[in-house]
Amino acid sequence: MDVIFGRNKKEQLEPVRAQVTGRIPSWLQGTLLRNGPGMHTVGETRYNHWFDGLALLHSFTIRDGEVYYRSKYLRSDTYNANTKANRIVVSEFGTMAHPDPCKNIFSKAFSYLSHTIPDFTDNCLINIMKCGEDFYATTETNYIRKINPQTLETLEKVDYRNYVAVNLATSHPHYDAAGNVLNMGTSIMDKGKTKYVIFKIPATVPEDAKGKNPLKHTEVFGSITSRSLLSPSYYHSFGVTENYIVFLEQPFKLDILKMSTAYIRGVNWASCLAFHREDQTYIHIVDQRTGKPLPTKFYTDPMVVFHHVNAYEEDGCLVFDVIAYEDGSLYQLFYLANLNQDFEENSRLTSIPTLRRFAVPLDVDKNAEVGSNVVKLASTTARALKEKDDRVYCQPELLYEGLELPRINYAHNGKPYRYVFAAEVHWSPIPTKILKYDILTKSSLKWGQEHCWPAEPLFVPMPGAKDEDDGIILSAIVSTDPQKLPFLLVLDAKSFTELARASIDAEVHLDLHGLFIPDADGDTREQAPSQEQPDRVPDCHVAPWT
Ligand SMILES: CC1=C(/C=C/C(C)=C/C=C/C(C)=C/C=O)C(C)(C)CCC1
Ligand SMILES: [Fe+2]
């Protein structure tokens, strides 16, 4: 597995034309833009964890049945500092660098601890976010990096803290029907409080002397006070419906005191993150119209969720689907020491990721009997049991076992939906297949091939699509067979059969997340961006993952 995880990947700066076999539908025109770690060694130094790797952006431009591939490292301050020093000098999730050149740039928001926590990294390796007409590479710190989606060049470094008081923000924003970005971040000990902040970045803004900057118009429209000042929950994503935000305050927590001493103790950020199996998972539902959380104290058993799949409102209830684990061991498995030749033994999950459906009543009947199920939905066996003191215990319906990196048809985000596209994951966290799960029939279709390691499958709807699965699936496939080139796989989303593959004679890395920019939507052909069409879900919606 060293080929996939250990080796530094070469950038492919000039677009290389792929060898296409099969036929790519003629309507599919645009760019699949994705992000993930590509470099794990700098000089003689090596990162400890796969999530530490320097961000490598790559794109597959699909035009008239042909595919062009290119890749480029994000020229983050972290990348530049490491390259200049020829060693790792900036700390990442699993690697504390010594000395950190940023140690003097103190995080203002950690008011009490300001002299101990070094500035976070801007190595934005996780996802791509569309913000107005701009694209950003994202991670989970307070930094995002603007990029040129066509050339993959790195542009401005943006500090979220200039626009909203958050020290950490998710790399999985949502988009509403108008293309506004909805995201969440954690504000640590600001004015004596630790909060989870929900903010909106508008898609369209008036132009000023410096041009259009939607971030300047960022608006906080709600927040949830953390149950603990010094140990806020870690979260990687959240859910939205038409009127609500779903936030899981899970017992997988960051220890701020540990973080404040991590640098002097020489330990990494990951060691400041722990699963508390004695705790519960609090389910917060925030009304987007008022910014206020619902008063009922919904909770469930301890679990760890990285990816929300979707959420929607049905008959006075809110239904939400997540991929859940019994513990926090997933991140442990991505230490590079575990991803070696013996990775099948060293990298075994202690709990299988499962698709769980929860349902909570939006209005709990005060007179309901203690112990009664206050969810009466025919569509799910998920239950919510009334307890004393405004507490409701939620019991999920188990939908499917062994999946991760979920995507949906984004036109159904926040709405009832039927299909989940995901990577198949059982005891090893490295996917070998991709799958389509039908929630209605509880059946699945799969694609997999020997020595092929698929990335997150992304759904692109066909023009005039009627059914939810009218469209195609794109997935970049990395191969460990030296005879086989990596390729972009194009599947028919309905039948899950292969329509085409585009083999790429260049290095392709195993990535994390990304989005599809239809030609009409982006300026990938150096054309003027299209006008906003408010009545229709913007094209970017079909693609950005949630
Ligand atoms: C650097 C840094 C962090 C980085 C977290 C990362 C990089 C997480 C990646 C998660 C992925 C890739 C999940 C996939 O499902 C923290 C913990 C927020 C805390 C502060 C500093
Ligand atoms: Fe993710």
Coordinates of C-alpha atoms and ligand atoms in Angstrom, one line a residue:
M1 CA 0.0 0.0 0.0
D2 CA 3.1 2.2 0.0
V3 CA 2.3 3.0 -3.6
I4 CA -0.9 4.6 -2.5
F5 CA -0.1 6.1 0.8
G6 CA 3.6 6.4 1.3
R7 CA 5.0 7.8 -2.0
N8 CA 5.1 11.4 -2.9
K9 CA 3.0 12.0 -6.0
K10 CA 4.3 13.9 -9.0
E11 CA 2.3 16.9 -10.1
Q12 CA 1.0 16.9 -13.7
L13 CA 1.1 20.5 -14.5
E14 CA 0.3 20.3 -18.2
P15 CA -3.1 18.7 -19.0
V16 CA -2.6 15.1 -20.2
R17 CA -5.2 13.6 -22.5
A18 CA -6.6 10.3 -21.2
Q19 CA -7.2 7.2 -23.3
V20 CA -11.0 6.7 -23.3
T21 CA -12.6 3.3 -23.7
G22 CA -16.4 3.1 -23.9
R23 CA -18.4 6.2 -24.5
I24 CA -18.7 9.2 -22.2
P25 CA -22.2 10.7 -22.6
S26 CA -22.1 13.8 -24.8
W27 CA -24.0 15.9 -22.3
L28 CA -21.3 15.4 -19.7
Q29 CA -19.1 18.5 -20.1
G30 CA -17.2 20.1 -17.2
T31 CA -14.5 19.5 -14.7
L32 CA -14.3 17.2 -11.8
L33 CA -12.2 19.0 -9.3
R34 CA -10.9 17.1 -6.2
N35 CA -8.5 17.4 -3.3
G36 CA -6.5 15.0 -1.1
P37 CA -3.1 14.4 0.4
G38 CA -0.3 13.8 -2.1
M39 CA 3.0 14.3 -0.3
H40 CA 4.0 12.7 3.0
T41 CA 7.7 13.2 3.0
V42 CA 9.7 16.4 2.9
G43 CA 13.4 16.1 2.8
E44 CA 14.3 13.6 5.5
T45 CA 11.1 14.2 7.5
R46 CA 7.9 12.2 7.2
Y47 CA 4.4 12.9 8.3
N48 CA 2.8 10.3 10.7
H49 CA -0.7 10.4 9.4
W50 CA -2.4 10.2 6.0
F51 CA -4.5 13.3 6.7
D52 CA -1.3 15.3 7.2
G53 CA -0.2 15.0 3.6
L54 CA 0.3 18.2 1.6
A55 CA -2.8 19.0 -0.4
L56 CA -2.7 17.9 -4.1
L57 CA -5.5 19.3 -6.2
H58 CA -6.4 17.4 -9.4
S59 CA -8.9 17.9 -12.1
F60 CA -10.5 15.8 -14.8
T61 CA -11.9 18.0 -17.6
I62 CA -14.4 16.2 -19.7
R63 CA -15.1 17.7 -23.1
D64 CA -16.8 16.1 -26.1
G65 CA -16.1 12.6 -24.9
E66 CA -12.4 13.3 -24.1
V67 CA -10.8 13.6 -20.6
Y68 CA -7.9 15.8 -19.7
Y69 CA -6.1 15.3 -16.4
R70 CA -3.9 17.7 -14.4
S71 CA -2.7 18.0 -10.8
K72 CA -0.9 20.6 -8.8
Y73 CA 0.1 20.9 -5.1
L74 CA -1.6 23.6 -3.2
R75 CA 1.0 26.3 -2.7
S76 CA -0.1 26.9 0.9
D77 CA 2.1 28.8 3.4
T78 CA 2.6 25.4 4.9
Y79 CA 3.8 23.9 1.6
N80 CA 6.1 26.9 0.9
A81 CA 7.6 26.9 4.4
N82 CA 8.2 23.1 4.3
T83 CA 9.7 23.3 0.8
K84 CA 12.0 26.2 1.8
A85 CA 13.2 24.4 4.9
N86 CA 13.3 21.0 3.1
R87 CA 11.6 19.5 6.1
I88 CA 8.3 19.5 7.8
V89 CA 8.1 22.7 9.8
V90 CA 4.3 23.2 10.3
S91 CA 2.2 20.9 12.5
E92 CA -0.6 18.9 11.0
F93 CA -3.3 16.7 12.5
G94 CA -1.0 13.7 13.3
T95 CA 2.4 15.4 13.3
M96 CA 3.7 18.1 15.6
A97 CA 6.5 19.9 14.0
H98 CA 9.4 21.3 15.9
P99 CA 10.2 24.1 15.8
D100 CA 7.0 25.5 14.3
P101 CA 8.0 28.6 12.4
C102 CA 4.5 29.9 13.0
K103 CA 4.9 29.6 16.8
N104 CA 4.9 33.4 17.0
I105 CA 1.8 33.9 15.1
F106 CA -0.6 33.3 18.0
S107 CA -4.2 32.4 17.6
K108 CA -6.0 35.5 18.9
A109 CA -9.2 33.7 19.7
F110 CA -7.6 31.4 22.3
S111 CA -7.5 34.4 24.6
Y112 CA -6.5 32.6 27.8
L113 CA -4.1 30.2 26.1
S114 CA -2.8 32.4 23.4
H115 CA 0.9 31.9 24.0
T116 CA 0.8 28.2 23.7
I117 CA -1.3 27.3 20.7
P118 CA 0.6 27.9 17.4
D119 CA -1.2 29.1 14.4
F120 CA -3.0 26.3 12.5
T121 CA -2.0 25.0 9.1
D122 CA -3.4 26.2 5.8
N123 CA -2.7 22.9 4.2
C124 CA -6.3 22.6 2.9
L125 CA -6.4 19.0 1.8
I126 CA -9.9 17.8 2.4
N127 CA -12.5 19.4 0.0
I128 CA -13.3 22.1 -2.5
M129 CA -15.9 24.8 -1.7
K130 CA -17.7 27.0 -4.1
C131 CA -18.3 30.4 -2.7
G132 CA -20.1 32.9 -5.0
E133 CA -18.0 32.6 -8.2
D134 CA -14.9 31.6 -6.3
F135 CA -13.5 28.2 -5.4
Y136 CA -11.6 27.3 -2.2
A137 CA -9.6 24.4 -1.0
T138 CA -10.7 23.5 2.5
T139 CA -9.6 21.8 5.7
E140 CA -10.9 22.0 9.2
T141 CA -8.8 24.8 10.6
N142 CA -9.6 28.6 10.4
Y143 CA -8.0 28.8 7.0
I144 CA -9.2 28.2 3.4
R145 CA -7.2 28.8 0.2
K146 CA -8.7 30.3 -2.9
I147 CA -7.8 28.4 -6.0
N148 CA -8.2 28.8 -9.8
P149 CA -10.4 25.8 -10.7
Q150 CA -9.0 25.8 -14.2
T151 CA -5.2 26.1 -13.7
L152 CA -5.3 24.8 -10.1
E153 CA -3.2 27.7 -9.1
T154 CA -3.2 28.8 -5.4
L155 CA -4.6 32.2 -4.7
E156 CA -5.4 34.1 -1.5
K157 CA -5.1 32.7 2.0
V158 CA -8.4 33.4 3.8
D159 CA -8.7 33.4 7.5
Y160 CA -12.4 32.7 8.4
R161 CA -11.7 34.6 11.7
N162 CA -11.7 37.9 9.7
Y163 CA -15.4 37.3 8.9
V164 CA -16.8 35.1 11.7
A165 CA -15.5 34.1 15.1
V166 CA -14.5 30.5 14.6
N167 CA -11.3 28.7 15.3
L168 CA -12.2 25.6 13.3
A169 CA -14.7 25.2 10.5
T170 CA -16.0 22.1 8.6
S171 CA -14.7 21.2 5.2
H172 CA -18.2 20.0 4.3
P173 CA -20.3 23.1 3.8
H174 CA -23.9 22.9 2.4
Y175 CA -25.4 25.0 -0.4
D176 CA -29.0 26.2 -0.4
A177 CA -31.1 26.5 -3.6
A178 CA -29.7 30.0 -4.3
G179 CA -26.1 28.8 -4.0
N180 CA -25.5 30.3 -0.5
V181 CA -22.9 28.5 1.5
L182 CA -24.0 27.2 4.9
N183 CA -21.3 26.1 7.2
M184 CA -20.5 25.4 10.9
G185 CA -17.5 26.2 13.0
T186 CA -16.4 26.1 16.6
S187 CA -15.7 29.2 18.5
I188 CA -13.4 28.4 21.4
M189 CA -13.6 30.3 24.6
D190 CA -14.7 33.5 23.0
K191 CA -16.0 35.9 25.6
G192 CA -16.0 33.0 28.1
K193 CA -18.0 30.7 25.9
T194 CA -17.4 27.8 23.6
K195 CA -20.0 27.6 20.8
Y196 CA -20.8 25.9 17.6
V197 CA -21.6 28.6 15.1
I198 CA -23.8 28.3 12.0
F199 CA -22.9 30.8 9.3
K200 CA -24.0 31.7 5.8
I201 CA -21.9 33.1 3.0
P202 CA -24.1 34.6 0.3
A203 CA -23.7 33.5 -3.3
T204 CA -24.2 37.0 -4.8
V205 CA -23.0 40.3 -3.4
P206 CA -22.6 43.8 -4.6
E207 CA -19.2 44.7 -6.0
D208 CA -16.9 47.1 -4.2
A209 CA -13.6 48.7 -5.1
K210 CA -11.9 45.3 -4.4
G211 CA -14.4 43.4 -6.4
K212 CA -16.9 40.8 -5.1
N213 CA -16.1 39.1 -1.9
P214 CA -19.0 37.1 -0.5
L215 CA -17.0 36.3 2.6
K216 CA -17.3 39.9 3.7
H217 CA -21.0 39.4 3.9
T218 CA -20.8 36.3 6.1
E219 CA -23.7 36.2 8.5
V220 CA -24.0 34.2 11.7
F221 CA -27.6 33.0 12.0
G222 CA -27.5 30.7 14.9
S223 CA -25.3 29.0 17.5
I224 CA -25.3 26.2 20.0
T225 CA -23.5 26.6 23.3
S226 CA -21.1 23.7 23.8
R227 CA -21.9 21.5 26.8
S228 CA -18.4 22.0 27.9
L229 CA -16.2 25.1 27.7
L230 CA -12.9 23.2 27.4
S231 CA -13.9 20.1 25.5
P232 CA -16.1 20.9 22.5
S233 CA -17.1 18.0 20.2
Y234 CA -15.2 17.4 17.1
Y235 CA -17.4 17.2 14.0
H236 CA -16.6 16.7 10.3
S237 CA -20.0 17.6 8.8
F238 CA -23.6 18.4 9.7
G239 CA -27.1 18.0 8.1
V240 CA -29.6 20.4 6.7
T241 CA -33.3 20.2 5.8
E242 CA -35.4 23.0 4.2
N243 CA -35.9 24.7 7.6
Y244 CA -33.5 23.1 10.1
I245 CA -29.8 22.3 10.8
V246 CA -28.9 19.0 12.4
F247 CA -25.9 19.1 14.6
L248 CA -24.5 16.1 16.5
E249 CA -22.6 17.0 19.6
Q250 CA -20.9 13.7 19.8
P251 CA -18.7 12.3 22.6
F252 CA -15.7 12.6 20.3
K253 CA -14.1 15.7 21.8
L254 CA -11.2 18.0 21.5
D255 CA -9.4 18.7 24.8
I256 CA -8.5 22.4 24.7
L257 CA -6.2 22.2 27.7
K258 CA -4.3 19.4 26.0
M259 CA -4.2 21.4 22.8
S260 CA -2.8 24.3 24.6
T261 CA 0.1 22.2 25.9
A262 CA 0.5 20.0 22.9
Y263 CA 3.3 22.0 21.4
I264 CA 5.4 22.1 24.5
R265 CA 4.7 18.5 25.2
G266 CA 5.7 17.6 21.6
V267 CA 2.5 15.7 20.9
N268 CA 0.2 16.0 17.9
W269 CA -3.3 17.5 17.6
A270 CA -4.8 14.0 17.2
S271 CA -3.7 13.1 20.7
C272 CA -6.0 15.9 22.0
L273 CA -9.0 14.2 20.5
A274 CA -10.7 11.4 22.4
F275 CA -13.9 9.3 22.4
H276 CA -15.8 9.3 25.7
R277 CA -17.8 6.1 25.6
E278 CA -19.5 6.9 28.9
D279 CA -21.1 10.0 27.3
Q280 CA -24.2 10.5 25.2
T281 CA -24.6 12.0 21.7
Y282 CA -26.7 15.1 21.8
I283 CA -28.8 15.9 18.8
H284 CA -29.3 19.6 18.3
I285 CA -31.9 20.8 15.8
V286 CA -31.6 24.5 14.9
D287 CA -34.5 26.3 13.3
Q288 CA -33.0 28.2 10.4
R289 CA -35.8 30.8 10.5
T290 CA -35.1 31.8 14.1
G291 CA -31.6 30.6 14.6
K292 CA -32.7 28.9 17.8
P293 CA -32.2 25.3 18.8
L294 CA -35.4 23.3 19.5
P295 CA -36.0 23.1 23.3
T296 CA -36.3 19.3 23.5
K297 CA -33.2 17.5 24.7
F298 CA -32.8 14.8 22.0
Y299 CA -30.0 12.3 22.6
T300 CA -28.8 8.9 21.5
D301 CA -26.1 6.4 22.4
P302 CA -22.4 7.4 22.1
M303 CA -21.3 7.2 18.5
V304 CA -18.9 8.9 16.1
V305 CA -20.1 10.4 12.9
F306 CA -17.9 11.9 10.3
H307 CA -20.3 12.1 7.4
H308 CA -24.0 13.1 7.4
V309 CA -25.7 11.7 4.3
N310 CA -28.9 13.7 4.1
A311 CA -31.8 15.0 6.2
Y312 CA -35.4 16.0 5.5
E313 CA -38.7 16.9 7.1
E314 CA -41.6 14.4 7.0
D315 CA -45.0 14.7 8.7
G316 CA -43.9 16.8 11.6
C317 CA -40.6 14.9 12.1
L318 CA -37.1 15.5 11.0
V319 CA -35.4 12.4 9.5
F320 CA -31.6 12.3 9.2
D321 CA -29.2 9.7 8.0
V322 CA -25.6 9.4 9.1
I323 CA -22.6 7.0 8.8
A324 CA -21.9 6.1 12.4
Y325 CA -19.1 4.2 14.2
E326 CA -19.2 2.8 17.7
D327 CA -15.9 4.5 18.5
G328 CA -13.3 7.0 17.3
S329 CA -10.9 4.4 16.0
L330 CA -11.2 5.4 12.3
Y331 CA -8.7 8.2 12.5
Q332 CA -6.3 5.9 14.3
L333 CA -6.1 3.6 11.3
F334 CA -4.9 6.3 9.0
Y335 CA -1.5 6.5 10.7
L336 CA 1.0 5.7 7.9
A337 CA 2.6 3.1 10.0
N338 CA -0.6 1.1 9.8
L339 CA -1.0 1.6 6.0
N340 CA 2.1 -0.5 5.1
Q341 CA 2.3 -3.9 3.5
D342 CA 0.6 -5.4 6.5
F343 CA -2.2 -2.9 6.3
E344 CA -4.9 -5.7 6.2
E345 CA -3.9 -6.7 9.7
N346 CA -2.8 -3.3 11.1
S347 CA -5.7 -1.3 9.7
R348 CA -8.7 -3.2 10.9
L349 CA -11.7 -1.1 12.1
T350 CA -13.0 -2.0 15.5
S351 CA -16.5 -1.0 14.3
I352 CA -18.1 -1.1 10.9
P353 CA -19.4 2.2 9.6
T354 CA -23.2 1.9 9.4
L355 CA -25.9 3.9 7.7
R356 CA -28.3 4.9 10.5
R357 CA -31.6 6.7 10.2
F358 CA -32.8 8.9 13.0
A359 CA -36.2 10.5 13.3
V360 CA -37.1 13.3 15.8
P361 CA -40.4 14.9 16.3
L362 CA -40.3 18.7 15.6
D363 CA -42.9 19.3 18.2
V364 CA -43.0 17.0 21.2
D365 CA -46.4 16.4 22.8
K366 CA -45.9 17.6 26.4
N367 CA -48.6 15.1 27.5
A368 CA -47.1 12.1 25.8
E369 CA -46.5 9.3 28.2
V370 CA -43.0 8.7 29.5
G371 CA -41.6 5.7 27.6
S372 CA -43.9 6.2 24.5
N373 CA -42.5 6.5 21.0
V374 CA -43.2 10.0 19.8
V375 CA -42.2 9.3 16.2
K376 CA -45.1 7.9 14.1
L377 CA -43.6 7.6 10.7
A378 CA -44.6 4.6 8.5
S379 CA -41.4 5.0 6.5
T380 CA -38.9 4.2 9.3
T381 CA -38.5 2.0 12.4
A382 CA -36.4 4.8 14.0
R383 CA -37.9 5.7 17.4
A384 CA -37.9 8.6 19.8
L385 CA -38.8 7.7 23.3
K386 CA -40.2 10.3 25.6
E387 CA -38.4 10.6 29.0
K388 CA -38.8 13.0 31.9
D389 CA -37.6 16.6 31.8
D390 CA -37.9 17.3 28.1
R391 CA -35.6 14.5 27.3
V392 CA -36.1 12.2 24.3
Y393 CA -34.0 9.2 23.6
C394 CA -33.6 8.4 19.9
Q395 CA -33.1 4.9 18.6
P396 CA -32.0 4.7 15.0
E397 CA -33.0 2.3 12.2
L398 CA -30.0 0.5 10.9
L399 CA -30.2 0.8 7.1
Y400 CA -26.9 -0.6 5.8
E401 CA -23.5 -1.8 7.1
G402 CA -20.1 -1.1 5.5
L403 CA -20.0 2.2 3.7
E404 CA -18.3 5.5 3.8
L405 CA -17.7 8.7 1.7
P406 CA -21.5 9.0 1.0
R407 CA -22.8 11.3 -1.8
I408 CA -26.3 11.9 -3.0
N409 CA -28.0 13.6 -5.9
Y410 CA -27.6 17.0 -4.4
A411 CA -30.9 18.3 -5.8
H412 CA -32.4 16.1 -3.1
N413 CA -30.3 17.6 -0.3
G414 CA -32.5 18.5 2.6
K415 CA -35.4 16.7 0.9
P416 CA -36.8 13.1 0.8
Y417 CA -34.5 10.9 -1.2
R418 CA -33.9 7.3 -2.2
Y419 CA -30.3 6.7 -3.2
V420 CA -26.9 6.8 -1.4
F421 CA -23.8 6.5 -3.5
A422 CA -20.8 5.5 -1.4
A423 CA -17.6 3.6 -1.0
E424 CA -17.8 0.1 0.4
V425 CA -15.9 -0.2 3.6
H426 CA -15.9 -3.2 5.9
W427 CA -13.1 -4.0 8.3
S428 CA -10.5 -2.0 6.4
P429 CA -11.0 1.8 6.0
I430 CA -9.7 1.7 2.4
P431 CA -12.5 1.2 -0.1
T432 CA -12.3 -1.5 -2.7
K433 CA -15.8 -1.0 -4.3
I434 CA -18.3 1.7 -4.8
L435 CA -21.9 1.1 -4.3
K436 CA -25.4 2.5 -4.8
Y437 CA -27.8 1.8 -1.9
D438 CA -31.5 2.0 -2.5
I439 CA -33.1 3.1 0.8
L440 CA -36.6 2.1 -0.5
T441 CA -35.9 -1.4 -1.6
K442 CA -32.9 -1.9 0.8
S443 CA -30.9 -3.3 -2.1
S444 CA -27.6 -2.3 -3.5
L445 CA -25.5 -2.3 -6.7
K446 CA -21.7 -2.4 -6.7
W447 CA -18.7 -1.8 -8.9
G448 CA -15.3 -3.1 -8.1
Q449 CA -12.3 -4.6 -9.8
E450 CA -9.1 -6.3 -8.6
H451 CA -6.2 -4.0 -7.6
C452 CA -8.5 -1.0 -8.1
W453 CA -9.0 1.5 -5.2
P454 CA -11.9 3.8 -5.9
A455 CA -12.4 7.3 -4.6
E456 CA -15.7 8.8 -3.3
P457 CA -18.3 8.4 -6.1
L458 CA -19.8 11.6 -7.2
F459 CA -23.2 11.9 -8.9
V460 CA -23.8 14.2 -11.8
P461 CA -27.4 14.5 -13.1
M462 CA -28.2 14.4 -16.8
P463 CA -29.9 17.4 -18.3
G464 CA -33.7 17.0 -17.9
A465 CA -33.3 14.2 -15.4
K466 CA -36.6 12.9 -14.1
D467 CA -35.6 10.2 -11.7
E468 CA -33.3 10.8 -8.8
D469 CA -30.7 8.4 -10.3
D470 CA -30.9 9.8 -13.9
G471 CA -27.2 10.6 -14.4
I472 CA -23.8 9.3 -14.0
I473 CA -21.3 8.4 -11.3
L474 CA -17.7 9.6 -11.5
S475 CA -14.9 8.1 -9.5
A476 CA -11.1 8.3 -9.8
I477 CA -9.6 4.9 -9.6
V478 CA -6.1 4.3 -8.3
S479 CA -4.5 1.0 -9.4
T480 CA -1.9 -1.1 -7.6
D481 CA -1.4 -3.3 -10.6
P482 CA 1.7 -2.0 -12.3
Q483 CA 0.2 -3.0 -15.7
K484 CA -2.9 -0.9 -15.2
L485 CA -3.0 2.9 -15.4
P486 CA -5.2 4.9 -13.0
F487 CA -8.5 5.9 -14.6
L488 CA -11.6 8.0 -14.3
L489 CA -14.6 5.7 -14.1
V490 CA -17.9 6.7 -15.6
L491 CA -20.9 4.6 -14.5
D492 CA -24.5 4.8 -15.4
A493 CA -26.0 5.8 -12.0
K494 CA -29.2 3.9 -12.7
S495 CA -27.8 0.5 -13.6
F496 CA -24.3 1.0 -12.1
T497 CA -22.8 -0.4 -15.2
E498 CA -19.6 1.0 -16.7
L499 CA -20.1 3.5 -19.6
A500 CA -16.5 4.5 -20.0
R501 CA -13.1 4.7 -18.4
A502 CA -10.4 7.3 -19.1
S503 CA -7.0 5.9 -18.4
I504 CA -4.4 8.4 -17.3
D505 CA -0.8 8.1 -18.1
A506 CA 0.3 10.1 -15.0
E507 CA 0.3 9.7 -11.3
V508 CA -3.1 9.9 -9.7
H509 CA -3.5 10.0 -5.9
L510 CA -6.2 8.6 -3.7
D511 CA -8.2 11.7 -2.8
L512 CA -10.8 12.7 -0.3
H513 CA -13.6 15.0 -1.7
G514 CA -14.4 17.4 -4.5
L515 CA -17.1 18.7 -6.8
F516 CA -18.1 18.8 -10.4
I517 CA -18.2 22.1 -12.2
P518 CA -20.5 21.8 -15.3
D519 CA -19.1 23.9 -18.1
A520 CA -22.0 26.3 -18.2
D521 CA -21.6 27.0 -14.5
G522 CA -17.9 27.6 -14.0
D523 CA -15.4 29.6 -15.9
T524 CA -13.4 26.5 -16.8
R525 CA -13.5 27.4 -20.4
E526 CA -12.3 30.9 -19.7
Q527 CA -15.8 32.1 -20.4
A528 CA -17.9 34.6 -18.4
P529 CA -19.6 32.8 -15.5
S530 CA -23.3 32.2 -16.2
Q531 CA -26.0 34.3 -14.7
E532 CA -27.6 33.2 -11.5
Q533 CA -31.0 31.5 -12.2
P534 CA -32.8 31.7 -8.9
D535 CA -35.7 29.3 -9.8
R536 CA -33.5 26.4 -10.4
V537 CA -31.1 24.6 -8.2
P538 CA -27.7 26.0 -9.3
D539 CA -25.6 23.4 -11.2
C540 CA -23.0 23.4 -8.5
H541 CA -25.6 21.9 -6.3
V542 CA -25.6 18.7 -8.0
A543 CA -22.1 18.2 -7.2
P544 CA -20.7 19.7 -4.1
W545 CA -20.7 17.0 -1.4
T546 CA -22.3 17.7 1.5
Ligands
LIG1 C1 -4.8 20.4 11.7 C2 -5.9 20.4 12.8 C3 -7.0 19.6 12.8 C4 -7.1 18.8 11.5 C5 -8.0 17.8 11.2 C6 -8.0 17.1 9.9 C7 -7.0 17.4 8.9 C8 -9.0 16.2 9.7 C9 -9.2 15.4 8.6 C10 -10.3 14.6 8.5 C11 -10.7 13.8 7.4 C12 -9.9 13.8 6.1 C13 -11.8 13.1 7.5 C14 -12.4 12.2 6.5 O1 -13.5 11.7 6.6 C15 -8.0 19.5 13.9 C16 -8.2 18.2 14.5 C17 -9.3 20.1 13.4 C18 -7.6 20.4 15.1 C19 -6.7 21.4 14.9 C20 -5.6 21.3 14.0
FE2 FE -15.3 14.1 4.7

